[in-house]
Amino acid sequence: MSPINVKIWNEFRHEKSNDDVKKLYPEGMHVTIANGIASEELKVRTATLDEPEHGLTQDVVDSTDVMIWWGHCAHGAVDDEIVKRVQK
């Protein structure tokens, strides 16, 4: 059986700007979640807002079976075209 392709997307804002959050998630919440759920059955990858195309190129979206989206404070910074791509 092929692994399930999981994409964990995170704004990655609070981990950079808030010292308390940075202490809890030095690599970002997305990496902590990925490390916690990774297994032979799950191929887990991460992406963040600051990556080109927010880490959500068409190829990435097309190859994702499950997406975990963590948004909290920067919803308005997500490009509308990327939102449409993910929504489809």
PDB file of C-alpha atoms in Angstrom:
ATOM      1  CA  MET A   1       0.000   0.000   0.000  1.00  0.00           C
ATOM      2  CA  SER A   2       1.290   3.464  -0.888  1.00  0.00           C
ATOM      3  CA  PRO A   3       1.781   5.968   1.906  1.00  0.00           C
ATOM      4  CA  ILE A   4      -0.730   8.772   2.386  1.00  0.00           C
ATOM      5  CA  ASN A   5       0.775  12.107   1.303  1.00  0.00           C
ATOM      6  CA  VAL A   6       0.243  14.656   4.071  1.00  0.00           C
ATOM      7  CA  LYS A   7       1.090  18.344   3.767  1.00  0.00           C
ATOM      8  CA  ILE A   8       1.267  20.399   6.950  1.00  0.00           C
ATOM      9  CA  TRP A   9       0.993  24.103   6.189  1.00  0.00           C
ATOM     10  CA  ASN A  10       1.761  26.779   8.740  1.00  0.00           C
ATOM     11  CA  GLU A  11       1.952  30.566   8.636  1.00  0.00           C
ATOM     12  CA  PHE A  12       5.126  30.279  10.750  1.00  0.00           C
ATOM     13  CA  ARG A  13       4.689  33.747  12.211  1.00  0.00           C
ATOM     14  CA  HIS A  14       4.358  33.350  15.974  1.00  0.00           C
ATOM     15  CA  GLU A  15       7.339  31.001  16.133  1.00  0.00           C
ATOM     16  CA  LYS A  16       9.471  33.790  14.693  1.00  0.00           C
ATOM     17  CA  SER A  17       8.046  36.754  16.605  1.00  0.00           C
ATOM     18  CA  ASN A  18       7.033  35.450  20.046  1.00  0.00           C
ATOM     19  CA  ASP A  19       9.829  34.206  22.299  1.00  0.00           C
ATOM     20  CA  ASP A  20       7.519  31.931  24.320  1.00  0.00           C
ATOM     21  CA  VAL A  21       6.201  30.233  21.181  1.00  0.00           C
ATOM     22  CA  LYS A  22       9.705  30.049  19.708  1.00  0.00           C
ATOM     23  CA  LYS A  23      10.862  28.160  22.828  1.00  0.00           C
ATOM     24  CA  LEU A  24       8.056  25.616  22.408  1.00  0.00           C
ATOM     25  CA  TYR A  25       8.424  25.247  18.632  1.00  0.00           C
ATOM     26  CA  PRO A  26      11.950  26.313  17.631  1.00  0.00           C
ATOM     27  CA  GLU A  27      11.577  24.779  14.153  1.00  0.00           C
ATOM     28  CA  GLY A  28       7.922  25.753  13.881  1.00  0.00           C
ATOM     29  CA  MET A  29       4.692  24.085  14.890  1.00  0.00           C
ATOM     30  CA  HIS A  30       4.486  22.465  11.449  1.00  0.00           C
ATOM     31  CA  VAL A  31       7.742  20.548  12.056  1.00  0.00           C
ATOM     32  CA  THR A  32       6.606  19.456  15.522  1.00  0.00           C
ATOM     33  CA  ILE A  33       3.328  18.124  14.087  1.00  0.00           C
ATOM     34  CA  ALA A  34       5.147  16.433  11.197  1.00  0.00           C
ATOM     35  CA  ASN A  35       7.571  14.711  13.558  1.00  0.00           C
ATOM     36  CA  GLY A  36       4.689  13.596  15.754  1.00  0.00           C
ATOM     37  CA  ILE A  37       2.676  11.912  13.019  1.00  0.00           C
ATOM     38  CA  ALA A  38       5.338  10.669  10.594  1.00  0.00           C
ATOM     39  CA  SER A  39       5.206   6.940   9.980  1.00  0.00           C
ATOM     40  CA  GLU A  40       5.624   4.373   7.243  1.00  0.00           C
ATOM     41  CA  GLU A  41       1.968   4.915   6.352  1.00  0.00           C
ATOM     42  CA  LEU A  42       2.283   8.717   6.125  1.00  0.00           C
ATOM     43  CA  LYS A  43       4.642  10.667   3.901  1.00  0.00           C
ATOM     44  CA  VAL A  44       4.607  14.003   5.718  1.00  0.00           C
ATOM     45  CA  ARG A  45       5.913  17.239   4.230  1.00  0.00           C
ATOM     46  CA  THR A  46       5.669  20.819   5.434  1.00  0.00           C
ATOM     47  CA  ALA A  47       5.237  24.240   3.871  1.00  0.00           C
ATOM     48  CA  THR A  48       5.060  27.796   5.170  1.00  0.00           C
ATOM     49  CA  LEU A  49       3.724  31.157   4.106  1.00  0.00           C
ATOM     50  CA  ASP A  50       7.148  32.609   3.256  1.00  0.00           C
ATOM     51  CA  GLU A  51       8.098  29.926   0.746  1.00  0.00           C
ATOM     52  CA  PRO A  52       7.626  30.618  -2.969  1.00  0.00           C
ATOM     53  CA  GLU A  53       3.928  30.081  -3.743  1.00  0.00           C
ATOM     54  CA  HIS A  54       3.573  29.511   0.022  1.00  0.00           C
ATOM     55  CA  GLY A  55       5.077  26.065  -0.535  1.00  0.00           C
ATOM     56  CA  LEU A  56       1.892  25.062  -2.337  1.00  0.00           C
ATOM     57  CA  THR A  57       2.785  24.763  -5.995  1.00  0.00           C
ATOM     58  CA  GLN A  58       0.323  23.022  -8.266  1.00  0.00           C
ATOM     59  CA  ASP A  59       2.475  19.878  -8.207  1.00  0.00           C
ATOM     60  CA  VAL A  60       2.533  19.882  -4.409  1.00  0.00           C
ATOM     61  CA  VAL A  61      -1.231  20.359  -4.143  1.00  0.00           C
ATOM     62  CA  ASP A  62      -1.870  17.679  -6.764  1.00  0.00           C
ATOM     63  CA  SER A  63       0.280  15.171  -4.873  1.00  0.00           C
ATOM     64  CA  THR A  64      -1.309  15.864  -1.469  1.00  0.00           C
ATOM     65  CA  ASP A  65      -3.928  13.491  -0.086  1.00  0.00           C
ATOM     66  CA  VAL A  66      -4.441  15.259   3.255  1.00  0.00           C
ATOM     67  CA  MET A  67      -3.634  18.859   4.122  1.00  0.00           C
ATOM     68  CA  ILE A  68      -3.395  20.174   7.652  1.00  0.00           C
ATOM     69  CA  TRP A  69      -3.647  23.973   7.570  1.00  0.00           C
ATOM     70  CA  TRP A  70      -2.558  26.055  10.554  1.00  0.00           C
ATOM     71  CA  GLY A  71      -3.548  29.687  10.160  1.00  0.00           C
ATOM     72  CA  HIS A  72      -3.892  32.156  12.972  1.00  0.00           C
ATOM     73  CA  CYS A  73      -2.842  35.713  12.238  1.00  0.00           C
ATOM     74  CA  ALA A  74      -1.787  36.036   8.604  1.00  0.00           C
ATOM     75  CA  HIS A  75      -4.799  34.872   6.597  1.00  0.00           C
ATOM     76  CA  GLY A  76      -4.711  38.087   4.588  1.00  0.00           C
ATOM     77  CA  ALA A  77      -1.121  37.409   3.525  1.00  0.00           C
ATOM     78  CA  VAL A  78      -2.059  34.228   1.658  1.00  0.00           C
ATOM     79  CA  ASP A  79      -2.204  34.936  -2.055  1.00  0.00           C
ATOM     80  CA  ASP A  80      -5.730  34.534  -3.463  1.00  0.00           C
ATOM     81  CA  GLU A  81      -4.468  32.375  -6.335  1.00  0.00           C
ATOM     82  CA  ILE A  82      -2.950  29.938  -3.861  1.00  0.00           C
ATOM     83  CA  VAL A  83      -6.211  29.863  -1.892  1.00  0.00           C
ATOM     84  CA  LYS A  84      -8.114  28.981  -5.076  1.00  0.00           C
ATOM     85  CA  ARG A  85      -5.561  26.288  -5.924  1.00  0.00           C
ATOM     86  CA  VAL A  86      -5.900  24.667  -2.500  1.00  0.00           C
ATOM     87  CA  GLN A  87      -9.687  25.005  -2.467  1.00  0.00           C
ATOM     88  CA  LYS A  88     -10.028  23.158  -5.776  1.00  0.00           C
TER      89      LYS A  88
END
